[in-house]
PDB file of C-alpha atoms in Angstrom:
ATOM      1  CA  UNK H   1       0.000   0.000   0.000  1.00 75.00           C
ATOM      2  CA  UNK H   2       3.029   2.307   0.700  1.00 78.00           C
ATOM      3  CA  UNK H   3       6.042   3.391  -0.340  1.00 82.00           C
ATOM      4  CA  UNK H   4       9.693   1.037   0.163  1.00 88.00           C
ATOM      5  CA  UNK H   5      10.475   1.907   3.645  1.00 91.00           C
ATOM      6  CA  UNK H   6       7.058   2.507   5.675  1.00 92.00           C
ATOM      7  CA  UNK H   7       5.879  -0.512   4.152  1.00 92.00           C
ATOM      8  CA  UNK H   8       8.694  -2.623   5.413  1.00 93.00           C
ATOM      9  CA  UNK H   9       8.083  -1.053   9.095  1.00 94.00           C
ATOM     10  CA  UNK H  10       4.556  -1.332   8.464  1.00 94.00           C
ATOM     11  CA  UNK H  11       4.839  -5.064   7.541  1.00 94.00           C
ATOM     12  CA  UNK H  12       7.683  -5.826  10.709  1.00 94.00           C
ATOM     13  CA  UNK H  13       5.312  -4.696  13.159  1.00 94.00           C
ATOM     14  CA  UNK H  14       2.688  -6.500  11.620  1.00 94.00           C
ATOM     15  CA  UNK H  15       4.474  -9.751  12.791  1.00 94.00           C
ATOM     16  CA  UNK H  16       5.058  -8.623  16.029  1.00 94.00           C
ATOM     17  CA  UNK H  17       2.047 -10.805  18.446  1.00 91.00           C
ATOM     18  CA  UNK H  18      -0.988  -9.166  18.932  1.00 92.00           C
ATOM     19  CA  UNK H  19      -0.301  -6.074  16.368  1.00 94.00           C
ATOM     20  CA  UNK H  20      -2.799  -6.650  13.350  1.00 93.00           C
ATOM     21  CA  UNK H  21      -3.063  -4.662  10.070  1.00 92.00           C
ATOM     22  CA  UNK H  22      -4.565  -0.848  11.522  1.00 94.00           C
ATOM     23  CA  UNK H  23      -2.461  -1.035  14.803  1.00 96.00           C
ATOM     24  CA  UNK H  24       1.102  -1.385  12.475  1.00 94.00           C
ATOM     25  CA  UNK H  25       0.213   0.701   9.943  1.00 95.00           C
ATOM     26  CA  UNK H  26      -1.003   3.617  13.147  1.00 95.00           C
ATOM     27  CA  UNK H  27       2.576   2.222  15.070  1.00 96.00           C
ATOM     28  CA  UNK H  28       4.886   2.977  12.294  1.00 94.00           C
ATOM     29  CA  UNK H  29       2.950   6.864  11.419  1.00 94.00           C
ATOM     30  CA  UNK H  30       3.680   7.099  14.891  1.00 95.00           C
ATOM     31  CA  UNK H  31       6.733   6.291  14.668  1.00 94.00           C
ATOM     32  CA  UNK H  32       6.784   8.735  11.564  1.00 93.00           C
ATOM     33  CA  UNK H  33       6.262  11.638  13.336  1.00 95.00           C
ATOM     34  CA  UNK H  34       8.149  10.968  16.596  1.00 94.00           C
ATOM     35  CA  UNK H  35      11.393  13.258  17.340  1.00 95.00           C
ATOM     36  CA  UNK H  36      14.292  11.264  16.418  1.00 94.00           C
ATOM     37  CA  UNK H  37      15.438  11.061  19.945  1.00 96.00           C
ATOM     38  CA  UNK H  38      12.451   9.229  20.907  1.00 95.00           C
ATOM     39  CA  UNK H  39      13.227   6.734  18.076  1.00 95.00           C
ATOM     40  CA  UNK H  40      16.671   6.499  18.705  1.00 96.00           C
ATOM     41  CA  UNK H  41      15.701   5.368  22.651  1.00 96.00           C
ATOM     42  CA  UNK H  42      13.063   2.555  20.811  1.00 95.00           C
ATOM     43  CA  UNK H  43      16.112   1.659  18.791  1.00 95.00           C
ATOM     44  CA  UNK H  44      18.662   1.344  21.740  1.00 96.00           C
ATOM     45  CA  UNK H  45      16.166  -0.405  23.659  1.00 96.00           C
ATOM     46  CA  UNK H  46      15.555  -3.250  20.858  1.00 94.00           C
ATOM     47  CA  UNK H  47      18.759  -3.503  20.189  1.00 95.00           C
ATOM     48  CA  UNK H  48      20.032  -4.102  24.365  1.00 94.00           C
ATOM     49  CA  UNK H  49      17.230  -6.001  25.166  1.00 93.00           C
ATOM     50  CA  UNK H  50      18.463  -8.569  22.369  1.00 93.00           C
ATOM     51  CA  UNK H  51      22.202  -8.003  23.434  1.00 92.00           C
ATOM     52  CA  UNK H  52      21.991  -8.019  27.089  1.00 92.00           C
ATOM     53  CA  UNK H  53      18.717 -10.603  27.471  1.00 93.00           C
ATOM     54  CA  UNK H  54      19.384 -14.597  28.018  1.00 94.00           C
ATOM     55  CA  UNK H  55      16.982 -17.178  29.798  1.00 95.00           C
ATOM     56  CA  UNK H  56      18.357 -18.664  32.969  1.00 96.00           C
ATOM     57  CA  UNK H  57      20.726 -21.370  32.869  1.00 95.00           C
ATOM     58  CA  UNK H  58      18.525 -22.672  35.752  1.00 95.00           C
ATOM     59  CA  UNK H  59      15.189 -21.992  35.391  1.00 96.00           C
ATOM     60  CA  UNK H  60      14.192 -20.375  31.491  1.00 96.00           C
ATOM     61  CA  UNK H  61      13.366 -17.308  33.137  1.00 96.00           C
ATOM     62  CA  UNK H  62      14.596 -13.911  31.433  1.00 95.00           C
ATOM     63  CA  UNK H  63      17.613 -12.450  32.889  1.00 95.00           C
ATOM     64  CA  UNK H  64      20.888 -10.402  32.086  1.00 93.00           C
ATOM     65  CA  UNK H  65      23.349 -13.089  34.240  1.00 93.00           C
ATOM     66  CA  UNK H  66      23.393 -16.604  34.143  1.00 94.00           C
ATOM     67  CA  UNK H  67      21.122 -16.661  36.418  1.00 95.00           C
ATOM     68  CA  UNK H  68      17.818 -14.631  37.119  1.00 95.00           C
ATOM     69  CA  UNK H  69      17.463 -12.636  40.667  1.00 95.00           C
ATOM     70  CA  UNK H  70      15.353 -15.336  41.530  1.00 96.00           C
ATOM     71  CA  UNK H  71      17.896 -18.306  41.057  1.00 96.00           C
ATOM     72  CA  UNK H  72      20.524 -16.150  42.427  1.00 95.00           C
ATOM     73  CA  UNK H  73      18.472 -15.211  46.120  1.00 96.00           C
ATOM     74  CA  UNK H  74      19.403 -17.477  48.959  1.00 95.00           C
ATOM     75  CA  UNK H  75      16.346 -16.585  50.644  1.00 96.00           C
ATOM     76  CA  UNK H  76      14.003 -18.832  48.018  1.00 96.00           C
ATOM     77  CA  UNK H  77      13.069 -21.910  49.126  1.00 95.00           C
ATOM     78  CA  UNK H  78      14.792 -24.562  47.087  1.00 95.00           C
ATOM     79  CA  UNK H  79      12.605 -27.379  48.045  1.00 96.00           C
ATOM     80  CA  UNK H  80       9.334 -25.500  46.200  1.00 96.00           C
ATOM     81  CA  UNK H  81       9.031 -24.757  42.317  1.00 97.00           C
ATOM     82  CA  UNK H  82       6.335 -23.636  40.746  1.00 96.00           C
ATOM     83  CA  UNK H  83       6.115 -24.584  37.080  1.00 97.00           C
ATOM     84  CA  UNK H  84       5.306 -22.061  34.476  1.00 97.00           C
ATOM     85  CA  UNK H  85       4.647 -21.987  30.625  1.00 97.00           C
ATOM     86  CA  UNK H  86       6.302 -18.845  30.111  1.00 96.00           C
ATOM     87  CA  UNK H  87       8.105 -15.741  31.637  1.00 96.00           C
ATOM     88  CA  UNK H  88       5.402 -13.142  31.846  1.00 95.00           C
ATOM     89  CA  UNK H  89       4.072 -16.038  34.323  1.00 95.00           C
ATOM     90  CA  UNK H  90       6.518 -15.363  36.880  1.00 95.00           C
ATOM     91  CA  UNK H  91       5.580 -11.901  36.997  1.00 94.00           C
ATOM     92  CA  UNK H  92       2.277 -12.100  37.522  1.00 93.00           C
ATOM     93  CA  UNK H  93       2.805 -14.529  40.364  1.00 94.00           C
ATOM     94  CA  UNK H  94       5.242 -12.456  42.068  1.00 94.00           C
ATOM     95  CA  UNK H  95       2.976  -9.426  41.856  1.00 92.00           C
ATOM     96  CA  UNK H  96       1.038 -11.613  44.396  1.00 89.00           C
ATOM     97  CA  UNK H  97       3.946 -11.665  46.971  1.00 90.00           C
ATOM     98  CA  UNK H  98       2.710 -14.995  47.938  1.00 91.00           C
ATOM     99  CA  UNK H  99       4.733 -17.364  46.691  1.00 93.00           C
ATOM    100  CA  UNK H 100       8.542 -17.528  48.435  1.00 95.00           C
ATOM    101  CA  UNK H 101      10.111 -20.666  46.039  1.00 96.00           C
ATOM    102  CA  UNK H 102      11.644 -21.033  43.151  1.00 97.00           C
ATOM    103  CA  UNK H 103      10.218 -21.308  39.519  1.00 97.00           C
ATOM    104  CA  UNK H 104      10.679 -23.284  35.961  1.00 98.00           C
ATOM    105  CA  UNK H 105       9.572 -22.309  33.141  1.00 98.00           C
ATOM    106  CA  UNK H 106       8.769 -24.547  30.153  1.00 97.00           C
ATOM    107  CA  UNK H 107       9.230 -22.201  27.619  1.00 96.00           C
ATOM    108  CA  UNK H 108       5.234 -22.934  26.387  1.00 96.00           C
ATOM    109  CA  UNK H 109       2.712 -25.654  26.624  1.00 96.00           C
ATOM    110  CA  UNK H 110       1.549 -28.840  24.717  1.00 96.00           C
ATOM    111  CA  UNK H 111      -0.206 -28.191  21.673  1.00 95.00           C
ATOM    112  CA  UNK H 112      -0.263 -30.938  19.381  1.00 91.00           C
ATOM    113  CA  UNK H 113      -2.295 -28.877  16.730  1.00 92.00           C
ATOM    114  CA  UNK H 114       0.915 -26.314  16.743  1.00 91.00           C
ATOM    115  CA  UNK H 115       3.159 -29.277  16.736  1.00 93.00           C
ATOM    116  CA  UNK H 116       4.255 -28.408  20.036  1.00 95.00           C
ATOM    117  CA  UNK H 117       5.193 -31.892  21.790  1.00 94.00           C
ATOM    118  CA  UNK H 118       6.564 -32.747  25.703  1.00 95.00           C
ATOM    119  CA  UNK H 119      10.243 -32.497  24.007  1.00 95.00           C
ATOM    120  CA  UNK H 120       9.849 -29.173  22.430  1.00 96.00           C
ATOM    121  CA  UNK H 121       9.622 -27.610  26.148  1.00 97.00           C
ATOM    122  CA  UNK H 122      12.418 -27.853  29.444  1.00 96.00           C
ATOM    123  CA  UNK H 123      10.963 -30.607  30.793  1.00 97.00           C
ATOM    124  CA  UNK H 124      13.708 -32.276  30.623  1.00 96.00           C
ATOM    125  CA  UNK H 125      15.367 -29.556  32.260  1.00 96.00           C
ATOM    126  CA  UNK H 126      13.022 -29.935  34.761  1.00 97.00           C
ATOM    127  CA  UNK H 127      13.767 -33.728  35.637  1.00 96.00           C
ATOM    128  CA  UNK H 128      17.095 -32.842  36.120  1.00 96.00           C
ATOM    129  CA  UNK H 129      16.223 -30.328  38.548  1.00 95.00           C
ATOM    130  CA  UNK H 130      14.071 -32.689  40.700  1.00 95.00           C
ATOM    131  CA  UNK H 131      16.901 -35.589  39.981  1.00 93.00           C
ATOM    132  CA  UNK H 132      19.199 -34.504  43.572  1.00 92.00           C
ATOM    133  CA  UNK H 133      15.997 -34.779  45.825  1.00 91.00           C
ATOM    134  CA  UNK H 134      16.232 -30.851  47.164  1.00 94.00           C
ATOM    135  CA  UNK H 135      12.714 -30.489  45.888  1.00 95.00           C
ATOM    136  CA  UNK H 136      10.417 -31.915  47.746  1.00 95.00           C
ATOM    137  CA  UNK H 137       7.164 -30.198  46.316  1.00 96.00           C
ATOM    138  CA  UNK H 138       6.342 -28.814  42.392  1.00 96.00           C
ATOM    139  CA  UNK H 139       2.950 -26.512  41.746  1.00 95.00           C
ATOM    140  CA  UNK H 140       1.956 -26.735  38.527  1.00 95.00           C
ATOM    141  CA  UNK H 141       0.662 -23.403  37.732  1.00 94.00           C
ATOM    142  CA  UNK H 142       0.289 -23.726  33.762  1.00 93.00           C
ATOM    143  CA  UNK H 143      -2.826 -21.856  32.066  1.00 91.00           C
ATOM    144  CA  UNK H 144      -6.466 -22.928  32.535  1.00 85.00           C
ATOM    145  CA  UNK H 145      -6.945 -23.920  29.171  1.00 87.00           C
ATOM    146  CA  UNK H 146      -6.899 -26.967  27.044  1.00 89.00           C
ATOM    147  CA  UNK H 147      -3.360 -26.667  26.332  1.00 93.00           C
ATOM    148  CA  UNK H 148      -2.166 -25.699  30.128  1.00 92.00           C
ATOM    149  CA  UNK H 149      -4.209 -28.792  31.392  1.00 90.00           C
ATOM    150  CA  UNK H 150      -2.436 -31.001  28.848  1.00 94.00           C
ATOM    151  CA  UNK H 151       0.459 -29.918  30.045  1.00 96.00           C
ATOM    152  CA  UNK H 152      -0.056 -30.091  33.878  1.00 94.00           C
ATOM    153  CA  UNK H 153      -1.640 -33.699  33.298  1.00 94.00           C
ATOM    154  CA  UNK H 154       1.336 -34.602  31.505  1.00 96.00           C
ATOM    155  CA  UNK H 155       3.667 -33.340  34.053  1.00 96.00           C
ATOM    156  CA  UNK H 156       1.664 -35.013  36.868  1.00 95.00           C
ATOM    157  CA  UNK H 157       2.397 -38.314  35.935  1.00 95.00           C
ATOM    158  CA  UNK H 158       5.739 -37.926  35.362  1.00 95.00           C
ATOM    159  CA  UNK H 159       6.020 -36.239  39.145  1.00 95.00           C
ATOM    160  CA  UNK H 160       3.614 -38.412  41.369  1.00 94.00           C
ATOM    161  CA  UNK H 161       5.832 -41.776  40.578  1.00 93.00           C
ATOM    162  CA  UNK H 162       8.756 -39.449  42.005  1.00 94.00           C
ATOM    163  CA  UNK H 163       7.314 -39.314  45.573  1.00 92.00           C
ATOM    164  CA  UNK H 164       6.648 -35.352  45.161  1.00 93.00           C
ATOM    165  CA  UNK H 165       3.613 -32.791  46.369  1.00 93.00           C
ATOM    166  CA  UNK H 166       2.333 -32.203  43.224  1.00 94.00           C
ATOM    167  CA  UNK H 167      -0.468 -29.078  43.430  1.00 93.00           C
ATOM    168  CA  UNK H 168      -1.949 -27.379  40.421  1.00 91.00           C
ATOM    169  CA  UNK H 169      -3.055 -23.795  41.141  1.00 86.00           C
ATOM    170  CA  UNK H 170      -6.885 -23.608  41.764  1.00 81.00           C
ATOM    171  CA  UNK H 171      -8.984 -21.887  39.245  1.00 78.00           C
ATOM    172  CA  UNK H 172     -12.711 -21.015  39.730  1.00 77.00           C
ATOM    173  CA  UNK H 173     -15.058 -17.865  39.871  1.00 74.00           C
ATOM    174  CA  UNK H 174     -12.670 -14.626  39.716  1.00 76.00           C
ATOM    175  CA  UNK H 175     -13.476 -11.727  42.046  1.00 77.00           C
ATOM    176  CA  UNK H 176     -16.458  -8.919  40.363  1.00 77.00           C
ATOM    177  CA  UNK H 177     -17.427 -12.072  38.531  1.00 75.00           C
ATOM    178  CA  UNK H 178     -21.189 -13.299  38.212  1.00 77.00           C
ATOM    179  CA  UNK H 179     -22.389 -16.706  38.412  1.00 72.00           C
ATOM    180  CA  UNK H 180     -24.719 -16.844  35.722  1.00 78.00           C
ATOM    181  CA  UNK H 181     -21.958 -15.370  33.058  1.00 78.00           C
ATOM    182  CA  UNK H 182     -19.729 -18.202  33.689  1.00 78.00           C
ATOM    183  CA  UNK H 183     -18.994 -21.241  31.655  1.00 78.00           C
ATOM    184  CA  UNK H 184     -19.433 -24.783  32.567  1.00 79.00           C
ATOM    185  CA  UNK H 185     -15.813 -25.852  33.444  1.00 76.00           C
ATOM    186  CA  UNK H 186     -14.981 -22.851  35.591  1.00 78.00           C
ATOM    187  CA  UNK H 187     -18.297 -22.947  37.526  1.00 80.00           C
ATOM    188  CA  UNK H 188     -17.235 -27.128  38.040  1.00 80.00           C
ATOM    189  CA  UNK H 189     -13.834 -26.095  39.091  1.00 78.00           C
ATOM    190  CA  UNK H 190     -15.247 -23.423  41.758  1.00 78.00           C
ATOM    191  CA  UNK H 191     -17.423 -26.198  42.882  1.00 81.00           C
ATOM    192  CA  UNK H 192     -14.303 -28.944  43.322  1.00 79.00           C
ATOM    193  CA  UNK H 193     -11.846 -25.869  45.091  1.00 78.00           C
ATOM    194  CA  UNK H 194     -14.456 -24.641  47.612  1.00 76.00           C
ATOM    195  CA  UNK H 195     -13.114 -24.198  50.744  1.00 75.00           C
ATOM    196  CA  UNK H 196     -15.031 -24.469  54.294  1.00 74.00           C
ATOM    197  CA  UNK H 197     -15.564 -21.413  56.574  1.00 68.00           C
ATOM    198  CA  UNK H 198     -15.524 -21.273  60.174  1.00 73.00           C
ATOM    199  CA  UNK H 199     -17.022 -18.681  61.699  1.00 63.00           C
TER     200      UNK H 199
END
């Protein structure tokens, strides 16, 4: 539709997840009519983040050592990992400030259709992990959906046989939500996690 170069940007952003057709072609007219210096700081950023970036040597999580801050803190509890599908996982559950252990991430989650298989993520990297008996419980905290539960069933039987805890993170009604807007598998789950109150 345009010219050489905006197309190109146009088209680059395009392939970037969750940007479709209108949002690249209003990105890169942005882009267009920043100052210079604000492009320059995009560029510099792109280009560290791809420099300076790696996944943890331990874990898969992002981080500019060897090791993320979480590997590296002596005050995580080594005997608990929580088992993620992808970064942006341990963020959220850190935002929670609940959760004191340590974390893997598998780098995604079964999806046959995608031709993603058990070998195509660090679960191998996991096993190896588990292999010195330091960990002593794993929570499987993979997405509730089709994929995720693939996953954490798949994952739970290779775990149970290994004398673990094995936990998967409850999932049910969320907060503000209303019971006659949710679907049949969520409502089931809230039913299986309720919880008794004392007064």
């Amino acid at each position: 539709m345009y010219e050489g170069a905006v197309q190109d940007l146009i088209d680059e952003l395009g392939r970037l997840p969750g940007v479709g057709p209108k949002s690249a072609q209003r990105i890169a007219f942005h882009v267009l009519a920043a100052d210079p210096a604000d492009v320059r700081r995009l560029v510099d950023a792109l280009t560290e983040v791809k420099a300076r970036v790696r996944f943890c040597a331990v874990c898969g999580n992002v981080a500019q050592e060897e090791q993320c801050r979480i590997c590296r803190d002596p005050r995580r509890q080594a005997s608990v990992i929580c088992v993620v599908e992808e970064p942006k996982d341990v963020v959220a559950i850190e935002r929670t400030r609940e959760f004191r252990g340590r974390y893997h991430v598998l780098g995604g989650a079964i999806n046959p259709i995608a031709g993603v298989g058990p070998d195509d993520l660090r679960i191998k990297d996991l096993m190896t992990r588990l292999a010195d008996g330091t960990v002593t419980e794993v929570i499987l905290a993979t997405d509730p959906n089709v994929e995720g539960e693939a996953t954490a069933t798949y994952l739970a039987r290779l775990l149970v046989p290994m004398g673990l805890t094995v936990s998967r993170l409850a999932s049910g009604l969320p907060v503000g939500g209303d019971l006659e807007y949710a679907d049949e598998v969520t409502l089931g789950r809230a039913f299986e996690g309720r919880r008794r109150i004392n007064a």
